[in-house]
Amino acid sequence: MYDIVIIGAGIIGSAVAYNLGKYEGNFLVLEKENDVAMRTSKANSAIIHGGYDCAVNSLKAKLNVAGNRLYPALAKELNFPFEPIGSLVLAFDQEEVQQLEFLLDQGRQNGVLNLSIIDHDQIMKLEPHVNINVIKALYAPSAGIICPYEATLALAQSAAVNQVVFRFDYAVTEITKVADHFLINNEIETRYIINAAGIYSDQIAALIGDQRYTVIPRKGEYLLLDKTEELFHHVLFQTPTKMGKGVLITPTIDHNTLVGPTAVDISDKEDESVSAEGIQLIKTTALKTSDKLNFRKVITEFSGLRAVCGDDFIIEPSVADNHFINLIGIASPGLASAPAIGEYVMELLSKNRFQLVKKAHYQTGRAKPIRITELSLEQYDQLIKTQPAYGKIVCRCEVVSEQEIVNAVTGLLPAVSVDGVKRRTRAGMGRCQSGFCSVRTMELIARHQHRSMTDINKSTNHSPIVYQPTKGETDHED
């Protein structure tokens, strides 16, 4: 019998798991995919929003501002990158300037610190490559950027170190109430359930008879530019609309430039395709912000789905059973709010008679993963002398060593796919997009996890890269 089962291992489910790891109890996370951060949490704008765009007195406003303030200490504790680079909302006419004034007032009411409207000359000093027709901008120095899948993994690994169990490749298809507990798939017993299933959260809620919610997947397509195009130093927004914050331009933690997203409501919750129309829309719209973008430097396109259900976050016990807590419609600013959402769920559990008892031996922190690109020549030389595999470069574009990949496939919550390795090490994320290193990565996964090459997937299960050998043995050989 588990005390609490969390359904979903994205940034929200992992933030809840991280907080539960501080308390006594038997906790389990169920994830239908083969890794953490497999859906919305791996494909988004990677921005920690300031909180000025949320309606006053909304749950989004409360949790966005709180989450923003929690990130610096959390990133330091769990050793994932966070950079408070600030954001600018650009206005190009007087109507948009009025919108900036509204956002300034709204942000101040929400508790966002140090917001200001700056003029043309101040903007050009901060961002000399933006459109010279810009009039004013709303400057939010508290906004920042992270790597969302690395942050998710850090939260999940901290939870796992503190005895929270993760079970992957497990789709929840049935939930039954039996006496004082739930029975999941006629197999797993638990006293409480936290529904953090993202775009599928409405369907999970419906399994206990709570059919009040309809989650609409909102697709956002993106373009990622090569690292040679480091023209911008802040998150650059256009004036927002009811569909979102518009097409943005932002540097990433790893020094690429990200442009997007589109915002199109769709019906297929598995549709993560990109389209020629979407890409063209991004290019056309982004030019309003800057005509210095060189789209010949695009190295990949991708899309992600946001879970839209009304105008605010829905975080509440189900009307069907108050031991079942729904987290539904956690679209933007869900990433920015995640640490605060984790704490907020602890409050809801306490209010619903779950006794939170602090662990006597809680393990804080997380060891920083070794990245050879972050070492000095002297440090790297010493490392190779003791562990020579750090000197064998597998990914040339991102300079990732064999040992870094081995660490990713043998460590806590290991990568089991090529994309899982990519998210942990950046092997395959560079200019050639795995053209050179994917086979070597597959070989390392197969060797260290004792699997066949034909069993290695690109991303999700049932996405094989090779089907059968053309010659030789059927299983991987060293």
Coordinates of C-alpha atoms in Angstrom, one line a residue:
M1 CA 0.0 0.0 0.0
Y2 CA 1.4 3.4 -1.0
D3 CA 0.5 6.6 0.8
I4 CA 0.5 8.7 -2.3
V5 CA 0.8 7.9 -6.0
I6 CA 1.7 10.7 -8.5
I7 CA 0.5 10.2 -12.0
G8 CA 2.9 12.0 -14.4
A9 CA 6.7 12.6 -14.3
G10 CA 6.9 16.0 -16.0
I11 CA 8.1 19.1 -14.2
I12 CA 4.9 19.3 -12.2
G13 CA 4.8 15.7 -11.0
S14 CA 8.5 15.8 -10.3
A15 CA 8.2 19.0 -8.3
V16 CA 5.5 17.3 -6.2
A17 CA 7.7 14.2 -5.8
Y18 CA 10.6 16.4 -4.7
N19 CA 8.5 17.9 -2.0
L20 CA 7.1 14.6 -0.9
G21 CA 10.7 13.3 -0.6
K22 CA 11.1 15.5 2.4
Y23 CA 8.4 13.6 4.4
E24 CA 7.9 10.1 5.8
G25 CA 5.8 7.8 3.7
N26 CA 5.6 5.4 0.8
F27 CA 5.4 7.4 -2.4
L28 CA 5.3 6.3 -6.1
V29 CA 5.4 8.2 -9.4
L30 CA 3.8 6.5 -12.4
E31 CA 4.8 7.6 -15.9
K32 CA 3.4 6.2 -19.1
E33 CA 6.6 7.1 -21.1
N34 CA 10.1 5.7 -20.6
D35 CA 11.6 8.8 -19.0
V36 CA 10.9 12.0 -17.1
A37 CA 10.0 15.2 -19.0
M38 CA 8.7 13.4 -22.1
R39 CA 6.0 15.7 -23.2
T40 CA 5.3 19.4 -22.4
S41 CA 8.3 19.6 -20.0
K42 CA 10.8 18.8 -22.8
A43 CA 9.4 21.1 -25.5
N44 CA 8.6 24.6 -24.3
S45 CA 10.1 28.1 -24.2
A46 CA 12.3 27.3 -21.1
I47 CA 11.5 30.6 -19.5
I48 CA 10.9 31.5 -15.8
H49 CA 8.4 34.2 -16.3
G50 CA 8.3 37.3 -14.0
G51 CA 4.5 37.0 -13.3
Y52 CA 3.2 40.3 -14.8
D53 CA 1.1 38.6 -17.4
C54 CA -1.2 36.7 -15.0
A55 CA -4.6 38.1 -13.9
V56 CA -4.6 39.7 -10.5
N57 CA -5.7 37.3 -7.7
S58 CA -5.4 34.3 -10.0
L59 CA -3.7 31.1 -8.9
K60 CA -1.4 31.6 -11.8
A61 CA -0.3 35.0 -10.5
K62 CA 0.3 33.6 -7.0
L63 CA 2.2 30.6 -8.0
N64 CA 4.2 32.2 -10.9
V65 CA 5.6 34.9 -8.6
A66 CA 6.3 32.4 -5.8
G67 CA 7.9 30.0 -8.2
N68 CA 10.1 32.7 -9.7
R69 CA 11.4 33.5 -6.3
L70 CA 12.1 29.8 -5.4
Y71 CA 14.1 29.0 -8.5
P72 CA 17.5 30.6 -7.6
A73 CA 17.9 28.6 -4.4
L74 CA 16.4 25.5 -5.9
A75 CA 18.8 25.6 -8.8
K76 CA 21.7 26.0 -6.5
E77 CA 20.6 23.2 -4.2
L78 CA 20.0 20.7 -7.1
N79 CA 22.8 21.9 -9.4
F80 CA 20.8 22.7 -12.5
P81 CA 21.4 25.9 -14.5
F82 CA 19.3 28.9 -14.0
E83 CA 20.1 32.4 -15.4
P84 CA 18.0 35.5 -14.4
I85 CA 18.7 37.3 -17.6
G86 CA 15.5 39.4 -17.5
S87 CA 12.8 39.9 -20.1
L88 CA 11.6 42.7 -22.3
V89 CA 8.0 43.1 -23.7
L90 CA 8.4 45.3 -26.8
A91 CA 5.9 47.9 -27.9
F92 CA 5.9 49.3 -31.5
D93 CA 2.9 51.7 -31.3
Q94 CA 0.9 53.6 -28.8
E95 CA -1.7 51.0 -28.5
E96 CA 0.9 48.5 -27.5
V97 CA 2.4 51.0 -25.0
Q98 CA -0.9 51.2 -23.3
Q99 CA -0.8 47.4 -23.0
L100 CA 2.6 47.7 -21.4
E101 CA 1.2 50.1 -18.8
F102 CA -1.6 47.7 -18.1
L103 CA 1.0 44.9 -17.6
L104 CA 3.2 47.1 -15.4
D105 CA 0.2 47.8 -13.1
Q106 CA -0.9 44.2 -13.1
G107 CA 2.6 43.0 -12.4
R108 CA 3.0 45.3 -9.4
Q109 CA -0.3 44.1 -8.0
N110 CA 0.9 40.5 -8.4
G111 CA 4.1 41.3 -6.4
V112 CA 6.6 41.3 -9.3
L113 CA 9.7 43.2 -8.1
N114 CA 11.6 45.9 -10.0
L115 CA 9.3 46.2 -13.0
S116 CA 9.7 49.3 -15.2
I117 CA 8.9 50.7 -18.6
I118 CA 12.1 51.8 -20.5
D119 CA 12.4 54.0 -23.5
H120 CA 13.9 53.4 -27.0
D121 CA 17.5 54.4 -26.1
Q122 CA 17.5 52.2 -23.0
I123 CA 16.2 49.3 -25.0
M124 CA 18.9 49.7 -27.7
K125 CA 21.6 49.7 -25.1
L126 CA 20.4 46.4 -23.7
E127 CA 19.5 44.8 -27.1
P128 CA 21.2 46.6 -30.0
H129 CA 19.8 44.1 -32.5
V130 CA 16.1 44.6 -32.0
N131 CA 13.9 46.5 -34.5
I132 CA 14.9 50.1 -34.4
N133 CA 11.2 51.0 -34.6
V134 CA 10.6 49.9 -31.0
I135 CA 9.2 52.7 -28.8
K136 CA 9.2 51.3 -25.3
A137 CA 9.5 48.0 -23.4
L138 CA 8.4 46.5 -20.1
Y139 CA 11.6 45.4 -18.4
A140 CA 11.3 42.5 -15.9
P141 CA 14.8 41.8 -14.5
S142 CA 13.5 38.8 -12.4
A143 CA 12.6 36.7 -15.4
G144 CA 15.1 34.0 -16.3
I145 CA 15.9 30.9 -18.4
I146 CA 16.5 27.2 -17.4
C147 CA 16.9 23.9 -19.1
P148 CA 13.4 22.4 -18.4
Y149 CA 14.3 18.7 -18.8
E150 CA 17.4 19.1 -16.7
A151 CA 15.4 20.8 -14.0
T152 CA 12.8 18.0 -14.2
L153 CA 15.5 15.3 -13.9
A154 CA 17.1 17.1 -11.0
L155 CA 13.8 17.3 -9.1
A156 CA 13.1 13.6 -9.9
Q157 CA 16.5 12.4 -8.9
S158 CA 16.3 14.3 -5.6
A159 CA 13.0 12.6 -4.9
A160 CA 14.4 9.2 -5.9
V161 CA 17.4 9.6 -3.5
N162 CA 14.9 10.2 -0.8
Q163 CA 13.0 6.9 -1.4
V164 CA 10.3 8.1 -3.8
V165 CA 9.8 5.3 -6.3
F166 CA 9.6 5.9 -10.1
R167 CA 7.9 3.4 -12.4
F168 CA 8.1 4.1 -16.1
D169 CA 6.3 2.6 -19.1
Y170 CA 3.2 2.4 -16.9
A171 CA -0.1 3.8 -18.3
V172 CA -2.9 4.3 -15.9
T173 CA -6.1 3.0 -17.5
E174 CA -8.3 2.1 -14.5
I175 CA -8.8 3.6 -11.0
T176 CA -11.3 2.0 -8.5
K177 CA -12.2 3.1 -5.0
V178 CA -12.0 0.2 -2.6
A179 CA -13.0 1.0 1.0
D180 CA -10.6 3.7 2.2
H181 CA -8.1 3.6 -0.7
F182 CA -7.7 3.5 -4.5
L183 CA -6.8 0.6 -6.7
I184 CA -4.9 1.5 -9.9
N185 CA -5.0 -0.9 -12.8
N186 CA -6.2 -3.6 -10.4
E187 CA -2.7 -3.8 -9.1
I188 CA -1.4 -0.7 -7.1
E189 CA -3.1 0.4 -3.9
T190 CA -2.8 3.9 -2.6
R191 CA -4.5 6.2 -0.1
Y192 CA -4.1 9.4 -2.2
I193 CA -3.6 10.2 -5.8
I194 CA -2.0 13.3 -7.3
N195 CA -3.1 13.8 -10.9
A196 CA -0.2 15.5 -12.7
A197 CA -0.8 13.9 -16.1
G198 CA -0.5 17.1 -18.2
I199 CA -2.5 17.0 -21.4
Y200 CA -4.1 13.7 -20.2
S201 CA -5.1 15.0 -16.8
D202 CA -8.7 15.3 -17.8
Q203 CA -8.8 11.7 -18.8
I204 CA -7.2 10.6 -15.6
A205 CA -9.8 12.6 -13.6
A206 CA -12.6 10.9 -15.6
L207 CA -11.4 7.5 -14.4
I208 CA -12.8 8.3 -10.9
G209 CA -16.0 9.8 -12.4
D210 CA -14.9 13.4 -12.4
Q211 CA -15.8 14.6 -15.9
R212 CA -15.8 18.3 -15.3
Y213 CA -12.7 19.0 -17.3
T214 CA -11.7 19.2 -21.0
V215 CA -8.0 19.7 -21.7
I216 CA -7.3 21.2 -25.1
P217 CA -3.8 20.6 -26.5
R218 CA -2.3 23.9 -27.7
K219 CA 0.5 23.3 -30.1
G220 CA 3.5 25.5 -30.2
E221 CA 6.2 25.2 -32.9
Y222 CA 9.7 26.4 -32.5
L223 CA 12.9 27.1 -34.4
L224 CA 16.3 26.5 -32.8
L225 CA 19.3 28.4 -34.2
D226 CA 23.0 27.5 -34.0
K227 CA 25.2 28.8 -31.2
T228 CA 26.9 31.1 -33.7
E229 CA 23.9 33.4 -33.5
E230 CA 24.2 34.8 -30.0
L231 CA 22.7 38.2 -30.8
F232 CA 20.3 38.6 -27.9
H233 CA 20.8 38.7 -24.2
H234 CA 17.3 38.9 -22.7
V235 CA 14.0 37.1 -23.3
L236 CA 12.3 39.2 -26.0
F237 CA 8.5 39.2 -26.1
Q238 CA 6.0 40.9 -28.4
T239 CA 2.9 42.4 -26.8
P240 CA 0.8 39.5 -25.6
T241 CA -2.6 38.4 -26.9
K242 CA -5.4 36.1 -25.6
M243 CA -3.6 33.1 -27.3
G244 CA -0.4 33.7 -25.4
K245 CA 2.8 35.7 -25.2
G246 CA 3.4 35.7 -28.9
V247 CA 6.5 34.7 -30.8
L248 CA 9.5 35.3 -28.6
I249 CA 13.2 35.3 -29.2
T250 CA 15.4 34.1 -26.3
P251 CA 18.9 32.8 -25.7
T252 CA 19.0 29.3 -24.2
I253 CA 21.0 28.1 -21.3
D254 CA 23.3 26.3 -23.8
H255 CA 23.8 29.5 -25.9
N256 CA 21.5 28.7 -28.8
T257 CA 18.8 31.1 -29.9
L258 CA 15.2 29.9 -29.6
V259 CA 12.4 31.5 -31.7
G260 CA 8.7 30.7 -31.3
P261 CA 6.1 29.4 -30.5
T262 CA 3.0 29.3 -32.6
A263 CA -0.2 28.8 -30.7
V264 CA -2.8 26.5 -32.4
D265 CA -5.5 24.5 -30.5
I266 CA -5.6 21.0 -31.9
S267 CA -7.5 17.8 -31.0
D268 CA -4.8 15.1 -31.3
K269 CA -2.9 14.8 -28.0
E270 CA -0.1 12.9 -29.7
D271 CA 0.5 15.4 -32.5
E272 CA 3.9 16.9 -32.0
S273 CA 4.6 17.5 -35.7
V274 CA 5.9 20.7 -37.2
S275 CA 4.5 22.3 -40.4
A276 CA 5.7 24.5 -43.2
E277 CA 3.0 27.0 -42.3
G278 CA 4.0 27.1 -38.7
I279 CA 7.6 27.6 -39.5
Q280 CA 6.8 30.4 -41.9
L281 CA 4.6 32.1 -39.4
I282 CA 7.4 32.1 -36.8
K283 CA 9.8 33.6 -39.3
T284 CA 7.4 36.3 -40.4
T285 CA 6.3 37.2 -37.0
A286 CA 9.7 37.2 -35.4
L287 CA 11.0 39.7 -37.9
K288 CA 8.8 42.3 -36.1
T289 CA 11.2 41.9 -33.1
S290 CA 14.4 41.8 -35.1
D291 CA 15.4 41.7 -38.7
K292 CA 18.9 40.5 -37.7
L293 CA 17.7 36.9 -37.3
N294 CA 19.5 34.6 -39.8
F295 CA 17.2 31.7 -40.3
R296 CA 19.8 29.9 -42.4
K297 CA 21.3 29.1 -39.0
V298 CA 18.3 27.0 -37.9
I299 CA 19.6 23.5 -36.8
T300 CA 16.2 22.0 -35.9
E301 CA 12.5 22.6 -35.6
F302 CA 10.2 21.0 -32.9
S303 CA 6.9 21.4 -31.2
G304 CA 5.3 20.9 -27.8
L305 CA 1.8 20.8 -26.5
R306 CA 0.4 22.9 -23.6
A307 CA -2.5 21.7 -21.5
V308 CA -5.2 24.4 -21.7
C309 CA -8.3 24.2 -19.6
G310 CA -9.8 27.6 -18.9
D311 CA -7.9 30.7 -18.0
D312 CA -6.3 29.6 -14.7
F313 CA -4.5 26.7 -13.1
I314 CA -6.9 24.1 -11.6
I315 CA -5.3 22.6 -8.5
E316 CA -7.9 21.2 -6.2
P317 CA -9.3 18.0 -4.7
S318 CA -11.7 16.2 -6.9
V319 CA -15.4 16.5 -6.2
A320 CA -15.5 12.8 -6.6
D321 CA -13.0 12.2 -3.7
N322 CA -11.0 14.7 -1.8
H323 CA -8.1 12.2 -1.6
F324 CA -7.7 12.6 -5.3
I325 CA -6.0 16.0 -6.2
N326 CA -6.2 17.3 -9.7
L327 CA -3.5 19.5 -11.3
I328 CA -5.2 20.4 -14.6
G329 CA -4.6 23.1 -17.2
I330 CA -1.0 23.8 -16.1
A331 CA 0.0 25.6 -19.3
S332 CA 2.2 28.7 -19.2
P333 CA 3.5 29.8 -16.7
G334 CA 3.6 26.2 -15.4
L335 CA 7.3 25.8 -15.7
A336 CA 7.9 29.0 -13.8
S337 CA 5.3 28.0 -11.2
A338 CA 6.5 24.4 -10.7
P339 CA 8.4 24.8 -7.4
A340 CA 5.5 26.7 -5.9
I341 CA 3.0 24.2 -7.2
G342 CA 4.9 21.5 -5.4
E343 CA 4.7 23.4 -2.1
Y344 CA 1.0 24.2 -2.8
V345 CA 0.1 20.6 -3.2
M346 CA 1.7 19.9 0.2
E347 CA -0.7 22.4 1.7
L348 CA -3.7 20.7 0.0
L349 CA -2.6 17.3 1.3
S350 CA -2.3 18.7 4.8
K351 CA -5.8 20.2 4.6
N352 CA -7.1 16.9 3.4
R353 CA -5.9 15.0 6.4
F354 CA -2.6 13.7 5.1
Q355 CA -0.1 14.0 8.0
L356 CA 3.2 15.4 6.8
V357 CA 6.0 14.3 9.0
K358 CA 9.5 15.6 8.2
K359 CA 12.1 12.9 7.6
A360 CA 14.9 12.7 10.1
H361 CA 17.4 11.9 7.5
Y362 CA 16.4 13.8 4.4
Q363 CA 19.2 14.0 1.8
T364 CA 19.6 17.5 0.4
G365 CA 21.4 18.5 -2.8
R366 CA 22.4 16.7 -5.9
A367 CA 25.8 16.1 -7.3
K368 CA 26.6 18.3 -10.3
P369 CA 26.9 16.2 -13.5
I370 CA 30.4 16.4 -14.9
R371 CA 30.5 18.4 -18.2
I372 CA 34.0 18.4 -19.7
T373 CA 33.2 21.7 -21.5
E374 CA 32.9 23.4 -18.2
L375 CA 36.4 22.3 -17.0
S376 CA 39.7 24.1 -17.2
L377 CA 42.4 22.4 -19.2
E378 CA 44.2 21.5 -16.0
Q379 CA 41.0 20.0 -14.5
Y380 CA 40.3 18.1 -17.7
D381 CA 43.8 16.7 -17.9
Q382 CA 43.6 15.4 -14.3
L383 CA 40.2 13.9 -15.0
I384 CA 41.4 12.0 -18.1
K385 CA 44.4 10.6 -16.1
T386 CA 42.0 8.9 -13.6
Q387 CA 39.1 8.2 -16.0
P388 CA 40.3 7.9 -19.6
A389 CA 36.8 7.6 -21.1
Y390 CA 36.4 11.3 -20.5
G391 CA 39.0 11.8 -23.2
K392 CA 37.0 9.8 -25.8
I393 CA 34.8 12.4 -27.6
V394 CA 31.6 10.9 -28.9
C395 CA 29.6 14.0 -29.9
R396 CA 31.9 16.5 -31.7
C397 CA 29.4 19.3 -32.1
E398 CA 28.7 19.6 -28.3
V399 CA 32.0 18.0 -27.2
V400 CA 30.5 15.2 -25.1
S401 CA 32.7 12.3 -23.9
E402 CA 32.0 8.6 -23.7
Q403 CA 32.1 8.7 -19.9
E404 CA 29.4 11.4 -19.7
I405 CA 27.1 9.2 -21.8
V406 CA 28.0 6.2 -19.6
N407 CA 27.1 8.2 -16.5
A408 CA 23.7 9.1 -18.1
V409 CA 22.8 5.5 -18.9
T410 CA 24.0 4.0 -15.6
G411 CA 23.1 6.7 -13.1
L412 CA 20.0 7.4 -11.0
L413 CA 16.9 7.3 -13.3
P414 CA 19.1 6.4 -16.3
A415 CA 18.4 7.3 -19.9
V416 CA 17.1 4.4 -21.9
S417 CA 16.9 6.1 -25.3
V418 CA 19.1 8.2 -27.6
D419 CA 17.0 11.3 -26.8
G420 CA 17.2 10.5 -23.1
V421 CA 21.0 10.6 -23.4
K422 CA 20.6 13.8 -25.4
R423 CA 18.6 15.5 -22.7
R424 CA 21.1 14.5 -20.0
T425 CA 24.4 15.2 -21.9
R426 CA 23.5 17.3 -25.0
A427 CA 25.1 14.5 -27.2
G428 CA 23.2 14.9 -30.5
M429 CA 21.9 18.4 -29.8
G430 CA 24.4 20.3 -31.9
R431 CA 24.7 21.3 -35.5
C432 CA 24.6 17.8 -37.0
Q433 CA 21.6 16.8 -34.9
S434 CA 23.0 13.3 -34.0
G435 CA 24.2 12.6 -37.6
F436 CA 27.6 11.7 -36.3
C437 CA 27.1 10.4 -32.8
S438 CA 23.8 8.6 -32.7
V439 CA 25.1 5.1 -33.5
R440 CA 27.9 5.4 -31.0
T441 CA 25.4 6.5 -28.4
M442 CA 23.2 3.5 -29.2
E443 CA 26.2 1.2 -28.7
L444 CA 26.9 2.6 -25.3
I445 CA 23.3 2.2 -24.2
A446 CA 23.3 -1.3 -25.5
R447 CA 26.6 -2.3 -23.8
H448 CA 25.9 -0.8 -20.4
Q449 CA 22.3 -1.8 -20.2
H450 CA 22.9 -5.2 -21.7
R451 CA 20.4 -4.7 -24.5
S452 CA 20.3 -5.4 -28.2
M453 CA 20.9 -2.6 -30.7
T454 CA 17.5 -3.3 -32.2
D455 CA 15.9 -2.6 -28.7
I456 CA 17.3 0.9 -28.6
N457 CA 14.7 3.6 -29.3
K458 CA 15.2 7.2 -30.5
S459 CA 12.7 8.6 -28.0
T460 CA 9.5 6.9 -26.9
N461 CA 9.0 3.2 -26.9
H462 CA 8.2 1.9 -30.4
S463 CA 10.6 4.4 -32.1
P464 CA 13.4 2.0 -33.1
I465 CA 16.3 3.3 -35.1
V466 CA 17.5 -0.1 -36.4
Y467 CA 15.4 -3.2 -37.1
Q468 CA 18.0 -5.9 -37.7
P469 CA 21.7 -6.4 -38.4
T470 CA 22.8 -6.5 -42.0
K471 CA 25.5 -9.0 -41.1
G472 CA 27.2 -10.6 -38.1
E473 CA 25.6 -11.3 -34.7
T474 CA 22.1 -10.2 -33.8
D475 CA 23.1 -8.8 -30.4
H476 CA 25.5 -6.0 -29.5
E477 CA 29.1 -6.9 -29.3
D478 CA 31.8 -4.9 -27.5

